[in-house]
Structures are given as C-alpha cells and as structure tokens.
XYZ file of C-alpha atoms in Angstrom:
527
model
C 151.781 86.477 163.187
C 151.227 82.982 161.974
C 148.820 81.873 159.287
C 146.085 79.546 159.698
C 145.300 77.201 156.736
C 142.127 75.507 157.762
C 140.046 78.569 158.151
C 136.544 77.093 156.991
C 136.825 74.246 159.559
C 136.762 76.745 162.313
C 134.201 79.562 161.314
C 132.146 78.639 158.380
C 129.336 77.203 160.381
C 126.226 76.569 158.650
C 123.682 79.334 158.538
C 120.402 78.595 160.524
C 119.387 82.372 161.368
C 116.023 82.176 159.674
C 112.664 81.582 160.798
C 110.837 78.242 159.677
C 108.854 80.014 157.204
C 111.985 81.864 155.621
C 113.872 78.839 155.476
C 111.067 77.052 153.613
C 110.737 79.941 151.386
C 114.416 79.931 150.535
C 114.136 75.871 149.582
C 111.189 76.414 147.610
C 112.885 79.173 145.477
C 116.536 77.976 145.469
C 117.591 76.419 142.057
C 120.709 73.849 142.282
C 122.198 72.808 138.978
C 124.099 69.695 138.629
C 127.410 69.960 136.772
C 125.952 68.767 133.356
C 123.095 71.348 133.664
C 125.579 74.125 134.816
C 127.560 73.430 131.615
C 124.444 73.633 129.484
C 123.426 76.914 130.847
C 126.767 78.292 130.749
C 127.006 77.543 127.026
C 123.517 79.074 126.223
C 124.586 82.247 128.249
C 127.762 82.365 126.194
C 125.955 82.150 122.976
C 123.532 84.895 123.960
C 126.328 87.338 124.993
C 127.894 86.810 121.677
C 124.681 88.375 120.114
C 124.764 91.177 122.786
C 128.191 92.036 121.376
C 127.078 91.748 117.787
C 123.903 93.950 117.944
C 125.796 96.516 120.159
C 128.578 97.043 117.815
C 131.275 96.689 120.764
C 132.058 94.044 123.189
C 130.918 94.556 126.862
C 133.531 95.847 129.208
C 134.976 93.541 132.015
C 132.960 95.103 134.766
C 129.826 94.694 132.552
C 130.066 91.046 131.499
C 129.319 89.578 134.874
C 125.907 91.385 135.418
C 124.956 90.446 131.766
C 125.873 86.888 132.344
C 123.674 86.689 135.594
C 120.748 88.441 134.099
C 120.598 86.043 131.334
C 121.612 83.084 133.697
C 118.525 84.023 136.042
C 116.065 84.199 133.119
C 117.130 80.713 131.672
C 117.176 78.657 135.254
C 113.899 80.843 136.292
C 115.244 81.429 139.976
C 113.335 84.819 140.057
C 116.396 86.882 141.268
C 116.492 90.588 141.785
C 119.613 91.746 140.711
C 121.201 95.315 141.656
C 123.850 97.090 139.780
C 125.301 100.297 141.333
C 127.501 101.729 138.533
C 129.195 105.226 138.181
C 127.255 107.883 136.288
C 127.479 107.409 132.330
C 129.496 104.033 132.460
C 126.964 102.221 130.540
C 124.547 100.773 132.864
C 121.477 101.589 131.059
C 123.204 100.422 127.642
C 124.222 97.332 129.129
C 120.770 96.208 130.291
C 119.222 97.251 126.812
C 121.582 95.255 124.822
C 121.257 92.123 127.097
C 117.373 92.603 126.928
C 117.274 93.041 123.248
C 119.448 89.830 122.763
C 117.144 87.816 124.950
C 113.992 88.856 123.409
C 115.242 87.684 119.870
C 117.141 84.397 120.945
C 115.242 82.929 124.014
C 112.020 82.164 122.073
C 113.957 80.333 119.496
C 115.745 78.266 122.040
C 112.280 77.539 123.837
C 111.316 75.545 120.766
C 114.845 73.406 120.855
C 114.725 73.088 124.823
C 110.844 73.213 125.888
C 111.612 71.735 129.431
C 114.192 74.469 130.567
C 112.807 77.271 128.155
C 109.250 76.689 127.426
C 108.129 79.675 129.314
C 109.286 81.877 126.567
C 107.763 80.092 123.796
C 105.521 82.861 123.308
C 108.188 85.340 123.460
C 109.981 87.257 126.315
C 108.086 89.963 128.042
C 109.550 93.118 129.361
C 108.803 96.053 131.485
C 111.073 99.022 131.486
C 110.277 101.056 134.519
C 111.794 104.299 135.881
C 110.692 106.853 138.251
C 109.817 109.298 135.756
C 108.589 109.362 131.995
C 111.996 110.707 130.673
C 113.924 108.312 132.362
C 111.539 105.514 131.266
C 111.928 106.877 127.770
C 115.877 106.669 128.029
C 115.905 102.854 128.943
C 112.909 102.041 126.590
C 114.679 104.104 123.889
C 117.941 102.224 124.039
C 116.337 98.785 123.707
C 114.323 99.999 120.624
C 117.619 101.219 119.490
C 119.606 98.150 119.850
C 116.421 95.844 118.250
C 116.243 98.273 115.310
C 120.078 98.719 114.586
C 121.416 97.592 111.376
C 123.081 94.659 113.215
C 119.970 93.663 114.977
C 117.944 93.952 111.572
C 120.557 91.780 109.663
C 120.509 89.035 112.227
C 116.749 88.911 112.305
C 116.329 89.124 108.512
C 118.233 85.481 108.336
C 115.764 82.941 106.998
C 116.347 80.702 110.278
C 115.412 83.659 112.373
C 112.756 85.404 110.180
C 111.821 88.405 112.513
C 110.191 91.851 112.167
C 109.990 94.589 114.673
C 106.835 96.410 115.173
C 106.499 99.696 117.199
C 103.448 101.012 118.461
C 103.592 104.000 120.984
C 104.819 102.798 124.367
C 105.410 99.031 123.219
C 107.573 97.335 120.769
C 106.691 93.842 119.568
C 108.817 91.168 117.715
C 106.067 89.971 115.084
C 106.861 86.230 114.837
C 108.053 85.334 118.260
C 106.002 87.376 120.428
C 108.581 89.102 122.505
C 107.672 92.614 123.565
C 108.969 95.577 125.646
C 106.648 98.195 127.170
C 107.796 101.461 129.114
C 105.954 102.539 132.333
C 106.705 105.120 134.768
C 106.532 104.060 138.371
C 105.873 107.218 139.789
C 103.334 107.085 142.892
C 100.677 109.128 141.019
C 100.856 107.019 137.900
C 98.246 104.315 137.230
C 100.210 100.984 136.535
C 98.173 98.386 134.453
C 98.226 94.821 135.775
C 100.507 93.541 133.052
C 102.606 90.192 133.211
C 106.537 90.401 132.537
C 109.293 87.707 132.434
C 111.867 90.398 132.962
C 111.212 93.718 135.093
C 113.924 96.648 134.638
C 113.963 99.477 137.034
C 116.442 102.277 135.592
C 117.481 105.161 138.143
C 115.951 102.847 140.857
C 117.274 105.229 143.725
C 114.319 107.525 142.649
C 111.831 104.823 142.487
C 109.009 104.708 145.113
C 109.340 101.649 147.406
C 105.664 101.158 147.813
C 105.056 101.262 144.080
C 107.781 98.861 143.376
C 106.577 96.324 146.155
C 102.879 96.753 145.605
C 102.238 97.341 141.749
C 105.453 96.569 139.856
C 107.153 93.409 141.486
C 103.684 91.502 141.385
C 103.408 91.764 137.576
C 106.090 88.971 137.480
C 104.435 86.644 139.894
C 102.973 84.173 137.616
C 106.384 83.997 135.664
C 108.720 84.235 138.652
C 110.182 87.001 136.774
C 113.731 88.513 136.941
C 114.177 91.892 138.112
C 116.904 94.294 137.606
C 117.328 97.386 139.403
C 120.299 99.823 138.375
C 121.194 103.040 139.679
C 123.422 105.433 141.671
C 123.637 106.228 145.229
C 121.412 109.152 146.919
C 120.491 110.801 150.108
C 117.866 108.699 151.327
C 117.338 104.874 151.908
C 114.675 103.314 149.260
C 113.852 100.185 147.663
C 117.191 100.227 145.795
C 119.288 100.831 148.900
C 117.636 97.961 150.913
C 117.662 95.446 147.996
C 121.539 95.915 147.542
C 121.835 95.216 151.407
C 120.065 92.077 151.055
C 121.759 90.997 148.219
C 124.947 91.647 149.942
C 123.869 89.734 153.056
C 122.579 86.848 150.841
C 125.911 86.611 148.978
C 127.736 85.866 152.329
C 126.086 82.513 152.527
C 127.852 79.578 151.071
C 127.246 78.564 147.400
C 125.142 81.812 147.017
C 125.032 83.323 143.494
C 126.123 86.830 143.322
C 123.030 89.347 142.701
C 124.894 92.785 143.534
C 127.386 94.411 141.428
C 129.251 97.672 141.743
C 131.625 99.662 139.592
C 132.916 103.232 140.739
C 134.594 105.834 138.427
C 138.024 104.103 139.237
C 136.812 100.752 137.755
C 135.326 102.376 134.644
C 138.200 104.613 133.948
C 140.396 101.443 133.460
C 138.598 100.775 130.369
C 137.646 104.113 128.848
C 140.480 106.944 128.519
C 137.820 109.470 127.764
C 135.935 108.626 130.924
C 138.997 109.002 133.104
C 139.772 112.373 131.510
C 136.335 113.719 132.185
C 136.103 112.538 135.539
C 139.537 113.944 136.410
C 138.452 117.243 135.379
C 135.219 116.931 137.400
C 137.639 116.325 140.431
C 139.395 119.555 139.950
C 135.944 121.509 139.146
C 133.681 120.229 141.940
C 136.253 118.080 144.214
C 136.136 114.490 145.002
C 134.688 115.234 148.436
C 131.596 117.094 147.088
C 128.290 115.653 147.690
C 127.907 115.449 143.731
C 131.139 113.559 143.229
C 130.420 111.007 146.048
C 126.980 110.200 144.654
C 127.749 110.242 140.885
C 131.130 108.575 140.790
C 132.387 107.386 144.092
C 129.010 105.332 144.858
C 129.211 106.500 148.525
C 125.387 106.895 149.977
C 124.734 110.052 151.815
C 121.649 108.862 153.844
C 119.391 111.016 155.649
C 119.390 108.405 158.488
C 122.527 108.295 160.643
C 124.641 105.388 160.056
C 127.277 103.859 162.413
C 130.087 104.010 160.056
C 130.736 104.156 156.335
C 132.243 101.758 153.934
C 134.980 104.177 153.356
C 135.833 104.394 157.090
C 135.749 100.691 157.302
C 138.114 100.211 154.500
C 140.518 102.765 156.145
C 140.541 100.786 159.474
C 141.083 97.330 157.723
C 144.764 96.270 157.640
C 145.198 94.672 154.361
C 148.643 92.958 155.467
C 146.996 91.175 158.512
C 145.149 88.049 158.174
C 143.254 86.406 160.957
C 145.004 85.089 163.826
C 143.836 81.846 165.802
C 146.244 81.826 168.287
C 148.333 84.496 170.156
C 150.271 84.225 173.288
C 152.763 87.150 173.237
C 150.606 89.480 175.222
C 147.085 89.581 177.170
C 144.188 89.836 174.757
C 140.552 90.880 175.620
C 137.650 88.915 174.572
C 133.875 90.252 173.721
C 130.882 87.782 173.827
C 127.470 88.905 172.343
C 125.379 85.487 173.472
C 122.556 84.503 170.874
C 119.138 85.590 171.570
C 116.452 84.016 169.445
C 117.519 84.064 165.698
C 120.946 85.979 166.262
C 124.429 84.302 166.434
C 126.688 84.035 169.219
C 129.859 85.997 168.182
C 133.131 85.912 169.909
C 135.318 88.714 169.010
C 139.279 88.665 170.096
C 141.113 91.806 170.118
C 145.050 92.499 170.894
C 145.793 95.681 172.868
C 149.150 97.951 173.107
C 148.841 97.928 176.660
C 152.610 99.525 177.026
C 151.758 102.429 174.793
C 148.834 104.580 175.952
C 147.974 107.610 174.149
C 147.533 110.993 176.026
C 144.072 110.223 176.829
C 144.860 106.996 178.287
C 143.634 104.854 175.458
C 145.117 101.905 173.765
C 145.642 100.738 170.473
C 143.408 97.898 169.491
C 143.508 95.025 166.487
C 141.097 92.340 166.214
C 142.754 89.358 165.766
C 139.714 86.938 164.708
C 136.015 86.311 165.297
C 134.474 82.983 166.297
C 130.880 82.614 164.734
C 128.659 80.023 166.577
C 125.532 80.442 164.399
C 123.253 77.301 164.675
C 125.155 75.481 167.530
C 123.368 74.422 170.569
C 124.274 76.352 173.807
C 125.813 73.380 175.647
C 128.180 72.872 172.539
C 128.659 76.594 172.470
C 130.159 76.808 175.903
C 132.855 74.198 175.081
C 133.653 75.624 171.549
C 134.593 78.876 173.265
C 136.700 77.547 175.805
C 138.379 75.439 173.203
C 139.080 78.513 170.714
C 140.252 80.642 173.724
C 142.509 77.906 174.949
C 144.825 79.321 172.271
C 145.038 82.978 173.240
C 146.608 84.693 176.404
C 143.285 85.853 177.789
C 143.201 88.738 180.058
C 139.545 89.179 180.440
C 136.300 88.338 178.546
C 133.251 90.778 178.412
C 129.764 89.007 178.102
C 126.689 91.268 177.757
C 124.577 90.763 180.838
C 121.068 89.792 181.072
C 118.892 86.743 180.160
C 121.382 84.003 178.347
C 124.244 86.263 179.231
C 124.053 85.795 182.868
C 124.075 81.964 182.197
C 126.988 82.321 179.909
C 128.968 84.329 182.703
C 128.239 81.726 185.125
C 129.360 78.756 182.981
C 132.492 80.436 181.833
C 133.769 81.366 185.314
C 133.305 77.579 185.867
C 135.143 76.507 182.584
C 137.744 79.247 182.808
C 138.732 79.559 186.485
C 141.916 81.603 185.527
C 140.313 84.067 183.290
C 138.503 87.162 184.622
C 134.683 87.169 183.282
C 133.084 90.426 183.399
C 129.358 91.112 182.882
C 128.808 93.916 180.965
C 125.721 96.029 181.898
C 123.072 96.222 179.189
C 121.028 99.117 180.098
C 120.871 102.135 177.861
C 123.367 104.217 179.597
C 126.022 101.439 179.745
C 125.213 100.625 176.033
C 125.755 104.129 174.997
C 129.112 104.626 177.012
C 130.656 101.631 174.939
C 129.235 102.733 171.608
C 130.686 106.089 172.206
C 134.140 104.656 173.138
C 134.198 102.589 170.110
C 133.205 105.399 167.860
C 136.085 107.388 169.489
C 138.496 104.736 168.926
C 137.542 104.110 165.115
C 137.262 108.076 164.664
C 140.814 108.339 165.649
C 142.138 105.143 164.063
C 142.881 103.419 167.437
C 141.327 100.141 166.349
C 141.802 98.130 163.280
C 140.927 94.517 161.922
C 142.533 91.767 159.527
C 141.541 92.740 155.869
C 144.092 90.434 154.053
C 142.862 89.269 150.785
C 142.352 85.756 152.010
C 140.692 87.001 155.077
C 138.211 89.023 152.953
C 137.326 85.799 151.008
C 136.219 84.314 154.458
C 132.351 84.337 155.261
C 133.077 85.338 158.768
C 134.794 88.487 157.638
C 132.154 89.443 154.993
C 129.477 88.921 157.652
C 131.394 91.417 159.949
C 131.799 93.929 157.325
C 128.268 93.664 156.307
C 126.944 94.066 159.589
C 129.152 96.963 160.345
C 128.077 98.682 157.271
C 124.414 97.866 158.092
C 124.427 99.463 161.657
C 122.343 102.322 162.068
C 122.798 104.928 164.672
C 120.259 106.871 166.627
C 119.937 109.191 169.612
C 117.463 108.715 172.722
C 117.967 111.694 174.951
C 121.783 111.668 175.883
C 122.144 107.934 174.803
C 123.811 106.626 171.432
C 122.000 103.602 170.301
C 123.724 101.453 167.675
C 121.487 98.513 166.051
C 120.749 96.430 162.814
C 118.228 98.283 160.552
C 114.664 96.534 160.716
C 115.045 94.510 157.879
C 115.053 90.890 156.935
C 118.368 89.160 157.697
C 119.937 92.055 158.990
C 121.828 91.460 162.372
C 124.474 93.381 164.550
C 126.041 90.403 166.527
C 129.471 91.275 165.085
C 129.125 94.977 166.000
C 127.754 94.351 169.491
C 130.704 91.866 170.064
C 133.298 94.258 169.215
C 131.864 97.144 171.284
C 131.468 94.741 174.355
C 135.302 93.772 173.747
C 136.586 97.217 173.742
C 134.580 98.311 176.932
C 137.117 95.780 178.783
C 139.812 98.180 177.873
C 138.228 101.338 178.494
C 138.358 100.423 182.058
C 142.024 100.727 182.099
C 142.189 103.862 179.930
C 143.371 106.347 182.384
C 144.537 109.913 180.940
C 148.128 111.138 182.055
C 147.936 113.980 184.175
C 150.753 116.515 184.066
C 151.531 118.511 187.266
C 153.240 121.708 187.796
C 153.711 124.304 190.325
C 151.349 127.199 190.907
C 153.136 130.428 191.274
C 150.272 132.015 193.215
C 150.944 129.262 195.670
C 154.661 129.423 195.812
C 156.035 129.236 199.267
C-alpha cells in the first residue's frame, strides 16, 4: 500500500463546528504568542522548574515535566486553562502539583515586579486553593505544599537577602509574609459550605470523587476575577463526573490545529520505566489481584469502568488499530465500500473508505474489513462537498456508497447518482430498527476482530485520525426496547460523525454476508 505524503492538504480542514457564541468565546480566551514572547515565557518557565527541582530535592521525572511546564505556562500567560492529569496510583501526581505550586508562590510575585505587564496580577502574591472531595484528601495535598515551603531547601532559598521571605502557618491557611502568596485547603464535598474566596490557581486532587455541581457552581467561580488556572488530578473510577468530562473536553480540544495540550496521562508502565521499586510493587500486585481485576484497572491501567455503557473502550480500539498500516488515498486492486454521514447543522460530513476481503468470508458469511481512509469535510459548503467527494473517490475502485437517508442525505444520494453514474449509491435507512441493525453488525465485527484501521505512528499524528479515535472512544450505547442506539454524549464539542460513517459503510457489506450452509443426508428419510 502506497504512502501518501501530503496528508494535511487532503484532510486537515479548518474547524467550524462551533456555534457563533462558542466561536466568540474561543477567540476571547485564546492566547497566541509571537516568537519573541514564546521564548520569553519558556525562559521564565525553565527558571521556575529549576526551583521546583531544588526545593523538592529530586528532579521531576520525564512524565511529570510536561505537566509542570504547562501549569507554569498557563499561570504566566493567563490563558485560564483547566489542566487534567490522569496518573497511576502513588506515581507522584500530588507531589508534582505541590512542588510546582510552592515554586510559583515564591517566584512569581518577585518576577511580577520585574515584568509588570505580563505578571502584574501576582504583585500581591499567588493565591492558591487546594481542594479535594473530603478533608483527609485535602489535608494530603495541602500538607505536601506546606512541606515543600517549609523544607530546608525552600527555607534556605527564601532566606537569601534578595528573596527575604518568611512562612506563616495558621490552621487551614499558609502565607508567605512579604510577597502575599497563600494556599488554603478546602473540601469540595456537597455538604460543605465553601466560602467565596479568590484564587489564581485552583487545585482539585482526587478529582474523580469530586461533586460536579460543587466544582462548577462553587469552586470554579473562585477564579473568575483572575481567570484562574485549574488543575484536576486523579485516577479513573466507575462513574462519569467532572473529571472524566473535563478530560474528554481537553482531548477533543487537543485535536484542533495549534491547540495547547491540556490533558496528560501516565499509567503504571510509564511510571515503572523511571522507578524500579514501583515496577516491583505493581508486578506483585499483578500476581496478587490480577491485572484484569477492577482494582488494578482503575489504579494502575487507567481504565474507566463506567456505570453508563460505552460503545467501545480505548483498549479495544488499540487492539483493532493496525500499527503497520498508514492511511491510503488510492486503492484500485479490489472493490471498496464507502460510508457517508452527511453533515446536519454543526456536524461534519465524514466519508469512510473500507477495503473488504470479498473472497474469504468466514463461517457466518462475514468478511474481513480494513478502513483505508477518512475524508473530513468540516466547514465546506455542500455544493463544494459533492465535488470533493467525487474527486477523492475517483482514486478508489468503488463498489458501492452508503448514504444516511433522510433530510440532507436524500439530496446527497440524488447528486452522487448523477455525478457517479457507474457506482451504486445506496440509501441507508435511518429509522431506529435499521440503525440498531447496523450498530449490532459493527459491534459484532469489532468484537470478533473482523475490522481494523490504520494506526501507524504517522497516521496517529494526523488530526483526522485523532478525531476518529476520540469520537469512537466518546460514543455511548443505550437500549430502547430491542434497539441499540449509539451516539455522542450530550456534551459541548462531542460528535459521532466518524462512528456513524463507519456503521453506514459496513452496512453495505452486511447485505452480502451469507452464512455457508452444510447439507447432509438424513438417515430417517433415506430411500
């Protein structure tokens, strides 16, 4: 299969799937730095990271450094980011946040005097809120920050005449006497009465257990007047909540061109590369409780065991992705099938092209499938979309095209039949029963490994692949009587266009899936 070099030209279409209000909000909050400013911010960030290592007594590990750098960067440029970190148990996530917080509390107020235009908001100190679902967890995070600020290394640094700082501790609050920085611990339990404080940095540890309403209604507004940076850390659990949803938002936002990374993950295997004792302990846990146990999946493998059904899992998607295969934009060796999910309102038109092993049906009459490529027509007017589709599909030996019927789909079917007279264009019914049938068929193919898609390193770096992967991972499943319904979660920025397009595509091959029937003589009816 040939390699296509100019992938961005074909698939990296400008995003336009937001409402006007969302688009304006993004413009109002986006922070774009020129090259000179970027270098300056990087220089300040690096200097603060040096202090992080000094007061902690050990350097950050490779999986911790990018998170630390992003937190510091967000505080400096004031982009008000909500950063999420999903990290294996006892891998140093609270320690990382505490070290970075302590260093920022010490240095940023001093730098604010030198660079008032950029850091003037910290001239009276860095104000930090340390939150957790229950008091004991809040104590853990707060205690670590206090420990860093009162360590011998930190006290020695602050005693320097050029710094001249003192630590004052009082109950649930610790202050730096001269610069005004403070950190305050608070529980974000639903029954707790949270005072209306103001913070530059809001930390929520063990966020998987945090109450979504409390975070959104009571905690987040404490950063409104300062455009605060928020940092959510934790591990997976059995239910969706503010942590899970924020992670998904960050993942989706990360697929956009030029977006900063706001979500980070490190499972036990990543941590074990840099800590031999950790590797030994977790290896013993594999023997003790098993890596397929719920406890191990949640604590070390970072697998969410959700109470609501999901269409598939990240683990299954990894299994079905072919890491030796790149996207193919031309295939004439054998007939392929195509699925088109036409755009409705803010959704995208997605074209999925799939190879089918027609010559080798299994015992149930099903064929092997391999997705060859996707064409994402986000933000393209329909009159232009028709010709983009025809031009793209001219590179393939197309057997049939499936298009979702109803509304826009009927028009697409009519136009493609005129523009591609030599190809069968099939209208795929969109009633609940028909949708359920194709979802079940796709689920069967995925369950039995009869479908796959390109997952080469070069392909995984493409935005179109990331969107496919994110939508597959986001998709939820529910049941309405005998029918299976698969759709995107009811969240901002969540879509299911790639998932729909794939289901429509395989529904074409399902029509030709006929089980082999073996016949034999019946002894009771022998002549």
